[in-house]
Short mmCIF file of C-alpha atoms and ligand atoms in Angstrom, two decimals:
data_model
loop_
_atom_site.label_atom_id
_atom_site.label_comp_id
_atom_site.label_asym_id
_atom_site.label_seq_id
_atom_site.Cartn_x
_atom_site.Cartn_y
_atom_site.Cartn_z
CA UNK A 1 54.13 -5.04 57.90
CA UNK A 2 54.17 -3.08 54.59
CA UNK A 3 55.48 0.63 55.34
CA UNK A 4 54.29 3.15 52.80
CA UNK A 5 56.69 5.82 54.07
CA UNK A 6 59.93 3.31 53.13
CA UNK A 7 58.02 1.15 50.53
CA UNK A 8 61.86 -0.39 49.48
CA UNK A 9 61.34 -2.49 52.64
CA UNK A 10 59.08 -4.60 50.78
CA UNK A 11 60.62 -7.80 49.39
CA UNK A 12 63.22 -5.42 47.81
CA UNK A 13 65.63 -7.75 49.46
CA UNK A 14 67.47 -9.30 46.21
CA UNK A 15 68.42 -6.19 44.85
CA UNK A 16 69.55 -5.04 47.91
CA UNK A 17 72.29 -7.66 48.40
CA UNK A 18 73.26 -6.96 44.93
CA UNK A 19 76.57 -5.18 44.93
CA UNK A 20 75.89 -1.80 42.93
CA UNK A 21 78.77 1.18 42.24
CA UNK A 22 80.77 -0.35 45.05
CA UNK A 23 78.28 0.09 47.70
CA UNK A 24 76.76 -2.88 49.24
CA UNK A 25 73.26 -2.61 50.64
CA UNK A 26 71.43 -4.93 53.09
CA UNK A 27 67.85 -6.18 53.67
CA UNK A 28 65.53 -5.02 55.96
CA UNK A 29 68.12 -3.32 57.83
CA UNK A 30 69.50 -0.73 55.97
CA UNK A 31 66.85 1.54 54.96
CA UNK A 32 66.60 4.12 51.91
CA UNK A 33 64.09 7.14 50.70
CA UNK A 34 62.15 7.00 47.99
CA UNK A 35 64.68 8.98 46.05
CA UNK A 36 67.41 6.63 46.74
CA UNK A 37 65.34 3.56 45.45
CA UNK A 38 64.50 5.21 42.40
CA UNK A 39 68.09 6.76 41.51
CA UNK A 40 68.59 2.74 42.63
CA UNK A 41 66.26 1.85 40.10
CA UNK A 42 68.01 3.53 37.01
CA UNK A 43 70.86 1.63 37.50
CA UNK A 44 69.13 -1.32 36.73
CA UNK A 45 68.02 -2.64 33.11
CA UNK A 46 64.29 -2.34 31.69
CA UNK A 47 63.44 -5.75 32.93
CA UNK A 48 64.05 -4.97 36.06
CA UNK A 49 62.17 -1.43 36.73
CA UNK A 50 58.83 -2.68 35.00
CA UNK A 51 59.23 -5.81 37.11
CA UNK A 52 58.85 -3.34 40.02
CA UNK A 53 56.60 -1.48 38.46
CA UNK A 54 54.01 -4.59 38.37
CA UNK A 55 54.90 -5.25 42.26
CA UNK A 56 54.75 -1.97 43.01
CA UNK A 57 50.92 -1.83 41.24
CA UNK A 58 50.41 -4.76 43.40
CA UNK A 59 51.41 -3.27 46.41
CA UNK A 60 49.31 -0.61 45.82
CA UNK A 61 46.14 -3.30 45.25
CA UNK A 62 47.16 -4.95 48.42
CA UNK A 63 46.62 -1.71 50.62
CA UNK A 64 43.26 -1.42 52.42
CA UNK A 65 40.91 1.15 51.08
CA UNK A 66 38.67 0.78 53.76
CA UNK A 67 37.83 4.18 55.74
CA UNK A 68 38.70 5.96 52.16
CA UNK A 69 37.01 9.40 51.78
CA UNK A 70 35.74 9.95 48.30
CA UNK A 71 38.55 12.35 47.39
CA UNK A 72 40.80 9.92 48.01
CA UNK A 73 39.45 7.45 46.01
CA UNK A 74 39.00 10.04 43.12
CA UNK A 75 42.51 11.46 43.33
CA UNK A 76 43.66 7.36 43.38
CA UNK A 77 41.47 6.94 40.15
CA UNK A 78 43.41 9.81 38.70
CA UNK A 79 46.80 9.09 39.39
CA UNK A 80 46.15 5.66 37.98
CA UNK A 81 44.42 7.04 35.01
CA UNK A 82 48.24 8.75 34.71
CA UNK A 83 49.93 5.28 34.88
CA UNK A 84 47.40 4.16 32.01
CA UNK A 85 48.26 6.76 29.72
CA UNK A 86 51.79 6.56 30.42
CA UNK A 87 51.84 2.52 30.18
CA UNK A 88 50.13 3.69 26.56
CA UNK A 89 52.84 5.97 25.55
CA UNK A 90 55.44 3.46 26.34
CA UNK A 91 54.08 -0.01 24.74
CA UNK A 92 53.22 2.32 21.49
CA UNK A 93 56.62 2.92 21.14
CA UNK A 94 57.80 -0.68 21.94
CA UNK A 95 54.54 -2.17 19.61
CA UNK A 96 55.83 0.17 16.38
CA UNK A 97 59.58 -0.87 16.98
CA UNK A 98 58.30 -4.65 16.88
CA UNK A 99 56.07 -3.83 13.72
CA UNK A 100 59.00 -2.97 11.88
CA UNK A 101 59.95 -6.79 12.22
CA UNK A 102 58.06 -9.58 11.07
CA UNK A 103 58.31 -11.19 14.36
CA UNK A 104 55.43 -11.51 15.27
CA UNK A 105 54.48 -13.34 12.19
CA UNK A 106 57.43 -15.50 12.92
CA UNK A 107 55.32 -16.07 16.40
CA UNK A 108 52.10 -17.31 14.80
CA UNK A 109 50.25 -14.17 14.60
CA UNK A 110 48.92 -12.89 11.48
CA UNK A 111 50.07 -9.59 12.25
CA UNK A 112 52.04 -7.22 14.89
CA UNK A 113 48.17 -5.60 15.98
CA UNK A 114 47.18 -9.43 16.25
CA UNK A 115 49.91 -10.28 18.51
CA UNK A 116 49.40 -7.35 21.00
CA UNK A 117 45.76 -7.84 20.86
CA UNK A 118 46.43 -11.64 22.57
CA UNK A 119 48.93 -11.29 24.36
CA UNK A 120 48.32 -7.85 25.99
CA UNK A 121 44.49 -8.93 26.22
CA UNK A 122 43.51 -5.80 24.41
CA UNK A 123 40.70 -5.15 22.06
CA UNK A 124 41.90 -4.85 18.62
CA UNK A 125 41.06 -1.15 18.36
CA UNK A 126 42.97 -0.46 21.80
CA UNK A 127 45.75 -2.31 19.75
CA UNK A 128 45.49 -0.51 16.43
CA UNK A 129 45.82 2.75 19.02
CA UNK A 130 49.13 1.83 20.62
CA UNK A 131 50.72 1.20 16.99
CA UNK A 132 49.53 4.45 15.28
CA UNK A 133 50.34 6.63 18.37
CA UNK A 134 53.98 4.24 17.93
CA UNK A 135 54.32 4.80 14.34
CA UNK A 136 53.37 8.91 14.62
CA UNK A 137 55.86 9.03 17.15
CA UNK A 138 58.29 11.64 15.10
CA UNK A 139 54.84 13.78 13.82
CA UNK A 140 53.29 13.97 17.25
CA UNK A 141 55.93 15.53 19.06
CA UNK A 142 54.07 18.33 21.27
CA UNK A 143 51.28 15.76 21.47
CA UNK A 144 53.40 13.80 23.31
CA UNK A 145 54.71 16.66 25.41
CA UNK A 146 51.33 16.93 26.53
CA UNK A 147 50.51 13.13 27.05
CA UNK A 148 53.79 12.91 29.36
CA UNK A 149 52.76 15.41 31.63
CA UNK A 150 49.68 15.00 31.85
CA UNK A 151 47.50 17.63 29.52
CA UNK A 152 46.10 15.36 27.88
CA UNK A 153 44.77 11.41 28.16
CA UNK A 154 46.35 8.40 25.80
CA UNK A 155 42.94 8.14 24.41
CA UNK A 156 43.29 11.64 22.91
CA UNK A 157 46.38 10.82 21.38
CA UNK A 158 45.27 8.07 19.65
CA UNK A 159 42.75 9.84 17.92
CA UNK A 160 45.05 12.34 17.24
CA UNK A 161 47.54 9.80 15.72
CA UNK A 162 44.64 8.06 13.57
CA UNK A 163 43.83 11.53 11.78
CA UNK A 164 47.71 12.26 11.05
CA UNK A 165 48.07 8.44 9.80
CA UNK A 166 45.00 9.08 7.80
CA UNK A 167 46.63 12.97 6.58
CA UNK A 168 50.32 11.62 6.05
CA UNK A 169 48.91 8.56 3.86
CA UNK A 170 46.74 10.54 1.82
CA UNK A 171 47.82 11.45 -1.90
CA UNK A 172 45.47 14.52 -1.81
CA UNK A 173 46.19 16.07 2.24
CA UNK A 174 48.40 18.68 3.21
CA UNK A 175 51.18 18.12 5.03
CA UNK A 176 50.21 17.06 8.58
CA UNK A 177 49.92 19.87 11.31
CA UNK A 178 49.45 18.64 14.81
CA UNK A 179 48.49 21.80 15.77
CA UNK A 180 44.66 22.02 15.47
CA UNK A 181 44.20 19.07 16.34
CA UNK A 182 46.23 19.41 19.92
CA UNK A 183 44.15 22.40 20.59
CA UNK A 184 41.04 20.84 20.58
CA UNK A 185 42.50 17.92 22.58
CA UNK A 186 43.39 20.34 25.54
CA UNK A 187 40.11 21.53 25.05
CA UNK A 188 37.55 18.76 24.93
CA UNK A 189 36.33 15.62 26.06
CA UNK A 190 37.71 12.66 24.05
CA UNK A 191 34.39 11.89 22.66
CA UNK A 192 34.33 15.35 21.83
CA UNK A 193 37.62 15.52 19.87
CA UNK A 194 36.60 13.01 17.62
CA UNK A 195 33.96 15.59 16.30
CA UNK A 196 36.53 18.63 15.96
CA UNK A 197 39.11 16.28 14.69
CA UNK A 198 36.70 15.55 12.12
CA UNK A 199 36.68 19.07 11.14
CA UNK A 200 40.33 19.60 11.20
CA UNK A 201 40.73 16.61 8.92
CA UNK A 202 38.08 17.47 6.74
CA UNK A 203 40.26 20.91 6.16
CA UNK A 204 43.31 19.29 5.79
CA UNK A 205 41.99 16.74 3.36
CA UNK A 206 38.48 16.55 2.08
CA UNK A 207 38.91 14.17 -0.47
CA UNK A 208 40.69 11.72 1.97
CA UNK A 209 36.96 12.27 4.64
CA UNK A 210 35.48 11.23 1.28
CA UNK A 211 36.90 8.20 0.69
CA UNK A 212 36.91 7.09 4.37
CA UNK A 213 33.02 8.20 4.25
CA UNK A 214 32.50 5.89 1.33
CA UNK A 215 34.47 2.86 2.37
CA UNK A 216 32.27 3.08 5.73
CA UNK A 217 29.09 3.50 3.67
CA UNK A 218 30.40 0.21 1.57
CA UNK A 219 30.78 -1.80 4.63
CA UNK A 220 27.07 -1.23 6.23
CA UNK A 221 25.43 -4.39 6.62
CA UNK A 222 22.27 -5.82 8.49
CA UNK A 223 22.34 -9.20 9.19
CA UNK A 224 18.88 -10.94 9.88
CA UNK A 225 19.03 -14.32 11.71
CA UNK A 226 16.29 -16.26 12.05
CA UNK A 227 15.93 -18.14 15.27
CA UNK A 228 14.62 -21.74 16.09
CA UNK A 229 11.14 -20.32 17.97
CA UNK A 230 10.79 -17.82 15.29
CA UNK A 231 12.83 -14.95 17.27
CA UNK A 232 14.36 -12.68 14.55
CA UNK A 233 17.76 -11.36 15.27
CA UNK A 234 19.59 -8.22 14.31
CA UNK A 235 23.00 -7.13 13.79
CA UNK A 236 24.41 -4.49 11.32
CA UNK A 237 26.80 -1.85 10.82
CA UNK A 238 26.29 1.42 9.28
CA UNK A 239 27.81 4.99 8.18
CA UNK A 240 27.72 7.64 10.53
CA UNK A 241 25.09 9.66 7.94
CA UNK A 242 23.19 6.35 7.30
CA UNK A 243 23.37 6.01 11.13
CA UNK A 244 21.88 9.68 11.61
CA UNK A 245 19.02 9.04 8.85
CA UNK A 246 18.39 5.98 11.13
CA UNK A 247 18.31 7.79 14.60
CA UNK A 248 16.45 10.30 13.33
CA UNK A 249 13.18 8.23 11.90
CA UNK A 250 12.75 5.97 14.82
CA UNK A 251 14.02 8.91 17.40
CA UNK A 252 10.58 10.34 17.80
CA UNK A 253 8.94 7.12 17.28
CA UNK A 254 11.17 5.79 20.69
CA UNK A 255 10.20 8.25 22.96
CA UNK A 256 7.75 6.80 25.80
CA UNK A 257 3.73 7.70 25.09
CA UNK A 258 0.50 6.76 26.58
CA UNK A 259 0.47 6.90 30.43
CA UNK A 260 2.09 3.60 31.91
CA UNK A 261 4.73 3.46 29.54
CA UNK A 262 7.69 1.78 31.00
CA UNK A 263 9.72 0.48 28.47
CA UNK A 264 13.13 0.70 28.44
CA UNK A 265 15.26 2.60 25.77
CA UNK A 266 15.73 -0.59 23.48
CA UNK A 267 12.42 -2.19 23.68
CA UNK A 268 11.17 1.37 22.68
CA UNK A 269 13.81 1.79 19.77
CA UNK A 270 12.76 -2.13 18.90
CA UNK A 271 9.43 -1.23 18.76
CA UNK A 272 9.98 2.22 16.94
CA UNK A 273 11.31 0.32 14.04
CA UNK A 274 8.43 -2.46 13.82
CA UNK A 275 6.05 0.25 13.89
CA UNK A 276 8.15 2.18 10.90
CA UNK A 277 8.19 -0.95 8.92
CA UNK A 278 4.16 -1.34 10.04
CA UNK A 279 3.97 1.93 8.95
CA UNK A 280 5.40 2.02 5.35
CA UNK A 281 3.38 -1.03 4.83
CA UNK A 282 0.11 0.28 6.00
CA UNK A 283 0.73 3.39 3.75
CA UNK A 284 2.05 1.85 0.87
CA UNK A 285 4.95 3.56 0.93
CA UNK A 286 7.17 0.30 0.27
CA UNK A 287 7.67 -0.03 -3.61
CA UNK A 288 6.07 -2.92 -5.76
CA UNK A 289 7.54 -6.20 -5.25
CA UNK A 290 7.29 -7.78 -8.65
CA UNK A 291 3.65 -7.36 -9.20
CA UNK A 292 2.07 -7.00 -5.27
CA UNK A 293 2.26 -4.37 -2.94
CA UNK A 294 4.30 -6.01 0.16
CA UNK A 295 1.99 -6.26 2.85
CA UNK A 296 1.50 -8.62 5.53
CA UNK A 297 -0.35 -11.22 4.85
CA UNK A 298 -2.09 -13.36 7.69
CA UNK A 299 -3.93 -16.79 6.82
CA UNK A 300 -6.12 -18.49 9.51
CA UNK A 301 -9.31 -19.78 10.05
CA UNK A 302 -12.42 -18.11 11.50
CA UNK A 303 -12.38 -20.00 14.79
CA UNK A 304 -9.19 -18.67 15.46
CA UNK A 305 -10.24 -15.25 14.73
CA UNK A 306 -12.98 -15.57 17.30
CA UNK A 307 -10.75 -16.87 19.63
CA UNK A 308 -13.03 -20.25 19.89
CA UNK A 309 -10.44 -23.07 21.96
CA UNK A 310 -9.35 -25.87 19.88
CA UNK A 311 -8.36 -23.48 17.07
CA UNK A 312 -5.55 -23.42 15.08
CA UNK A 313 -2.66 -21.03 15.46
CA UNK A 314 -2.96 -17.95 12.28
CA UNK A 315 -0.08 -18.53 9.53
CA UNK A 316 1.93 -15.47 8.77
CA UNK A 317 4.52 -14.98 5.81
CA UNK A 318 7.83 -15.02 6.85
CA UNK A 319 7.13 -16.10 10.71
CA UNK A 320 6.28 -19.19 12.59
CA UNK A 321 2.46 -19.38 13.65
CA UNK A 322 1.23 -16.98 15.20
CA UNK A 323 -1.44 -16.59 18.37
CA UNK A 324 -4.83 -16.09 17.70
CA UNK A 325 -4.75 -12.76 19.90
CA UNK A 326 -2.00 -11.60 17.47
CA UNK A 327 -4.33 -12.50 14.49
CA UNK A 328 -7.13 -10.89 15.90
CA UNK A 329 -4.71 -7.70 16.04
CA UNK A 330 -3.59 -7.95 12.55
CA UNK A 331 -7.19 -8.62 11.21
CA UNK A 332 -8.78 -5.86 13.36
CA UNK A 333 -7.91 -3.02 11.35
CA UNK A 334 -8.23 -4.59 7.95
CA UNK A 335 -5.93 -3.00 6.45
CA UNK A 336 -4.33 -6.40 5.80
CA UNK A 337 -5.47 -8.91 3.29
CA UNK A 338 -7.40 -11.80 4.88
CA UNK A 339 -7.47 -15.58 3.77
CA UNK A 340 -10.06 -17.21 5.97
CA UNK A 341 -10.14 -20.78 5.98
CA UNK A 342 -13.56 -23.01 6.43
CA UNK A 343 -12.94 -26.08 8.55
CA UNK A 344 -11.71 -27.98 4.83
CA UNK A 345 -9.47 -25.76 4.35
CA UNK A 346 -11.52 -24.00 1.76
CA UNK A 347 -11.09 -20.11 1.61
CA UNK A 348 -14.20 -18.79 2.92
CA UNK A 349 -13.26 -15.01 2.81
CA UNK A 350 -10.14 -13.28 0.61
CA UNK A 351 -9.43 -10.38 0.28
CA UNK A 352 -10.51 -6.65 1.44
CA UNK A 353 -14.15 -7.07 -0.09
CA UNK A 354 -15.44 -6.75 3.87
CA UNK A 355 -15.39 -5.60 6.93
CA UNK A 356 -13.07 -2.95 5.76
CA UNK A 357 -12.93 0.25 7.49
CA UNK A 358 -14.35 2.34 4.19
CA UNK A 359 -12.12 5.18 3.29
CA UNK A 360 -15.34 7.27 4.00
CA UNK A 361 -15.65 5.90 8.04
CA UNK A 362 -11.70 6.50 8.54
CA UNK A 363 -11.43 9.86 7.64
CA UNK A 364 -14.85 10.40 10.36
CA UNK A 365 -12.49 8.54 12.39
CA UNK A 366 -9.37 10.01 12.59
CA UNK A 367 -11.50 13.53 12.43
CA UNK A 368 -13.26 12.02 16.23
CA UNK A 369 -10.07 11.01 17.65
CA UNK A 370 -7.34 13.02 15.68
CA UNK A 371 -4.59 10.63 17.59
CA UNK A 372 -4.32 7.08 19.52
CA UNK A 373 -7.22 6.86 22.35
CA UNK A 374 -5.19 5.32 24.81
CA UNK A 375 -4.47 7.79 27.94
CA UNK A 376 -2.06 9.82 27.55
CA UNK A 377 -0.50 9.06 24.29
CA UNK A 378 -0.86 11.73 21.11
CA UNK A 379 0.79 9.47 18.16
CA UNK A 380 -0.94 11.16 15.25
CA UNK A 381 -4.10 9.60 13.79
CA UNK A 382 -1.83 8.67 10.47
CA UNK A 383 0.12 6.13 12.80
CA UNK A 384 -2.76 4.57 14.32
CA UNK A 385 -4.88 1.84 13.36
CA UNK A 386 -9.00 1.60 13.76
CA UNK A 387 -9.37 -0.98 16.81
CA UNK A 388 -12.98 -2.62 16.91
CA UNK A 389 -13.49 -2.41 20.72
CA UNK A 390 -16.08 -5.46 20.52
CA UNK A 391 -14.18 -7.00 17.63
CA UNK A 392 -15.50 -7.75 14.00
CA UNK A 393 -15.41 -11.75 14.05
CA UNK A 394 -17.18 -11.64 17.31
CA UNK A 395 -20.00 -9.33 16.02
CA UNK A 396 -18.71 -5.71 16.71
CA UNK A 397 -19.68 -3.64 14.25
CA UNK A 398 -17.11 -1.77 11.90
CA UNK A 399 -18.51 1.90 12.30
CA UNK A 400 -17.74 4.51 14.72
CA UNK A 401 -19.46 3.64 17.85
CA UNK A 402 -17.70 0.41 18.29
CA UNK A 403 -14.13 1.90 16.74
CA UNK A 404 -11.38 3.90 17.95
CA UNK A 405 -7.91 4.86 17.31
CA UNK A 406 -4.77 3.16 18.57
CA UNK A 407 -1.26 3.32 18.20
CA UNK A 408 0.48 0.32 17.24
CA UNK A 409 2.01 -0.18 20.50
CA UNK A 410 -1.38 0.27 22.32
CA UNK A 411 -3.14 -1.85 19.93
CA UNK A 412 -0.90 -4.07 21.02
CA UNK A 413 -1.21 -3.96 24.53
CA UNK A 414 -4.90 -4.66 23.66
CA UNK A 415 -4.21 -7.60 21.64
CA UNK A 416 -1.58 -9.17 23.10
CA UNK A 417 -0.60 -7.27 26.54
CA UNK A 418 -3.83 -8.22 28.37
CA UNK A 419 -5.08 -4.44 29.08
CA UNK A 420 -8.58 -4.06 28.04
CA UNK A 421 -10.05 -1.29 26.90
CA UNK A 422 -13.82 0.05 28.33
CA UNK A 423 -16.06 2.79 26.82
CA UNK A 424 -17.09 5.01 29.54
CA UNK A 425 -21.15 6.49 28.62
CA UNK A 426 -19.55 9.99 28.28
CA UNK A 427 -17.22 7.90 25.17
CA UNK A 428 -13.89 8.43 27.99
CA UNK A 429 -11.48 5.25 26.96
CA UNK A 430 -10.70 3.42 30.26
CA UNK A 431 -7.41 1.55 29.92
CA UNK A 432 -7.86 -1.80 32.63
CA UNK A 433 -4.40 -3.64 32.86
CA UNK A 434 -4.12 -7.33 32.85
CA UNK A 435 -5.59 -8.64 36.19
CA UNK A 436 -2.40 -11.03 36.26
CA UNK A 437 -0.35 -8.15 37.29
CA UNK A 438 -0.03 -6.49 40.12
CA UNK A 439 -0.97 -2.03 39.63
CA UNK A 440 -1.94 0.12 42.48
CA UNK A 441 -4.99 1.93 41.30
CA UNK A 442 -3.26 5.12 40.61
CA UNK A 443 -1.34 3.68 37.77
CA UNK A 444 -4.18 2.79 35.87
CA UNK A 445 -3.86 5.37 32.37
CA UNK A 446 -6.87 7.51 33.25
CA UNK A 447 -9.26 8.05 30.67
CA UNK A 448 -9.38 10.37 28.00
CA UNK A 449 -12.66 10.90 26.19
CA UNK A 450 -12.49 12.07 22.20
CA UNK A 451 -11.59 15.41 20.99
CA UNK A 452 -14.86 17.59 20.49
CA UNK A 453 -16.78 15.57 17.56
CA UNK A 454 -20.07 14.82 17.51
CA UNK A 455 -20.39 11.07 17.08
CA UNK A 456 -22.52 9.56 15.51
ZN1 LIG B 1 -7.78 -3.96 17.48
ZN1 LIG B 2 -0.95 5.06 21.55
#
């Protein structure tokens, strides 16, 4: 049995034997206090006590934590945080010693941060960390006053260490002061320092923010991948100001609207940023391309516009074929340029010359409905598109008893999500949802009729 009180009893044995300052000491019968083991401990090289160290970690794992209270588990999590930061401290000292070799090259790596990164299993920011806190060492020396007992986490350290690498290699800083930045360490969060360190760089150096503030700007990238099926896929990097400008457009457009909206955070943000690029088109606020206006241009053929079965998928620029309910979406508006094809293949219809929602019937529009009709939702009449609720292709007619205004994400749910929409007699919007899913009756968006107008 494992005894917490006298933890040396635990397959301590080898050292025991070992013959140390004259004193012989024996296995499982002689026993010793914690003290003892530890002032044992010093005696013994570096191998040895982080050898222990690891079984000790493991005895630790091995104990049962069943019938743990909360506090216990939270003061466990702390003092382990404590052997974290501490580890931290120590393999940033031993990770700067080894960077002053090339050993690590000698070992195959392309470089010291490389090394630790594989064979410490460490991300390589987590490894850049331990070698600037290593190589700040000598700058950093009430920092680490704090780190070792406890004041402070590794994590602020590091950040601490990357401003006064960033300060000591600058032409243009003053000389490094730990100061400031220590004091906001004590005082915040780490996410928080990161912001005041800012500051306290920016004072010490504003030319140096500069430069890192351009080099970040120079590395932004978005990366568009097209998939097999079509699927478009997304990656970039960007500035923390290009980042902001970014937040901020598709920030308001991201926040749920419309009763029944239970997208997550980024399907909304996904959709926020089709319906800013839908947006700029719509309003021509993209420049000239050569000598069009960019705009989304849909091809199909009339049958597929009226849904008819046996027709043809709708051709899109840039994307795979596209459903005819997706079609119907883009073409309901009209604010799109069609090409309808005949059953040769001849163009039947180009262009905006009909069915266009007239500039004059829009602005009666938007003055009816003011925002989206859907239930609930208020995105301004600006962001909406005209929906024909009995649609044009099947005989609905384009003026203001068979139009109304949706969003683009409720347009879509029309369209492509299944809901339907009904026109109460008192002109309330009734939004159904697809009968393939399963909604209690009080989910259903409850109507909303039009703001006062008198339509006509
Ligand atoms: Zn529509
Ligand atoms: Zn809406």
């Amino acid at each position: 049995m494992l005894d917490e009180a006298n933890i040396c009893s635990y397959n301590w044995r080898d050292d025991w034997d070992r013959d140390t300052a004259g004193k012989r000491l024996h296995g499982l019968g002689a026993t010793m206090t914690v003290e003892e083991c530890l002032a044992f401990l010093a005696t013994q090289g570096r191998d040895t006590v982080l050898a222990k160290i690891v079984d000790l970690l493991q005895l630790v794992h091995g104990m049962d934590k069943s019938g743990m209270v909360p506090q216990q588990h939270g003061n466990a999590l702390i003092a382990l945080g404590r052997v974290r930061d501490l580890s931290g401290l120590e393999m940033s000292e031993h990770a700067a010693e080894l960077n002053k070799s090339e050993a690590c090259v000698d070992w195959g790596s392309v470089s010291t941060q490389d090394w630790i990164r594989h064979q410490c299993h460490q991300p390589s920011g987590a490894a850049a960390d331990l070698l600037h806190v290593g190589e700040q060492f000598a700058n950093l020396p009430k920092t680490i006053g704090a780190l070792r007992d406890g004041s402070i986490g590794f994590a602020h350290a590091a950040i601490i260490a990357r401003h006064a690498q960033a300060i000591t290699h600058s032409d243009s800083a003053e000389p490094f002061d730990e100061a400031p930045f220590l004091k906001a360490a004590l005082e915040s969060s780490v996410s928080r320092l990161w912001y005041y360190s800012m500051h306290a760089w920016h004072r010490a150096d504003p030319d140096g923010v500069a430069d890192e503030q351009r080099e970040a700007a120079a590395r932004r990238y978005l990366r568009l991948t097209d998939g097999d099926d079509g699927t478009l896929y997304v990656k970039g990097e960007f500035d923390s100001a290009a980042g902001a400008t970014i937040r901020t457009a598709l920030e308001p457009l991201a926040q749920p609207h419309g009763d029944g909206d239970d997208r997550g955070r980024e399907h909304r943000n996904a959709d926020a940023l089709v319906e800013l690029a839908g947006h700029c088109l719509d309003t021509a606020a993209v420049p000239q391309h050569g000598s069009v206006r960019p705009h989304v241009q849909v091809t199909t053929t009339l049958e597929t516009l009226q849904g008819l079965i046996g027709a043809p998928a709708g051709e899109m620029a840039l994307s795979l074929p596209i459903s005819a309910k997706t079609v119907q979406r883009i073409a309901c508006d009209s604010s799109v340029t069609r090409v309808l094809l005949g059953t040769d293949s001849a163009v039947v219809d180009a262009g905006r010359a009909k069915r266009v929602v007239s500039g004059g019937s829009r602005r009666l529009l938007d003055a009816r409905d003011k925002h989206c009709r859907w239930p609930g939702c208020e995105r301004p009449a600006s962001w909406s598109s005209a929906h024909h609720v009995i649609h044009w292709a099947q005989g609905g007619k384009t003026d203001l008893s068979n139009m109304i205004l949706l969003c683009q994400h409720h347009h879509w749910m029309v369209h492509e999500g299944g809901w339907r929409l009904s026109l109460a007699a008192d002109a309330r919007v009734i939004a159904v949802p697809p009968e393939t899913d399963f909604y209690p009756p009080e989910f259903y968006p409850s109507a909303r009729a039009p703001d006062e107008f008198d339509v006509a």
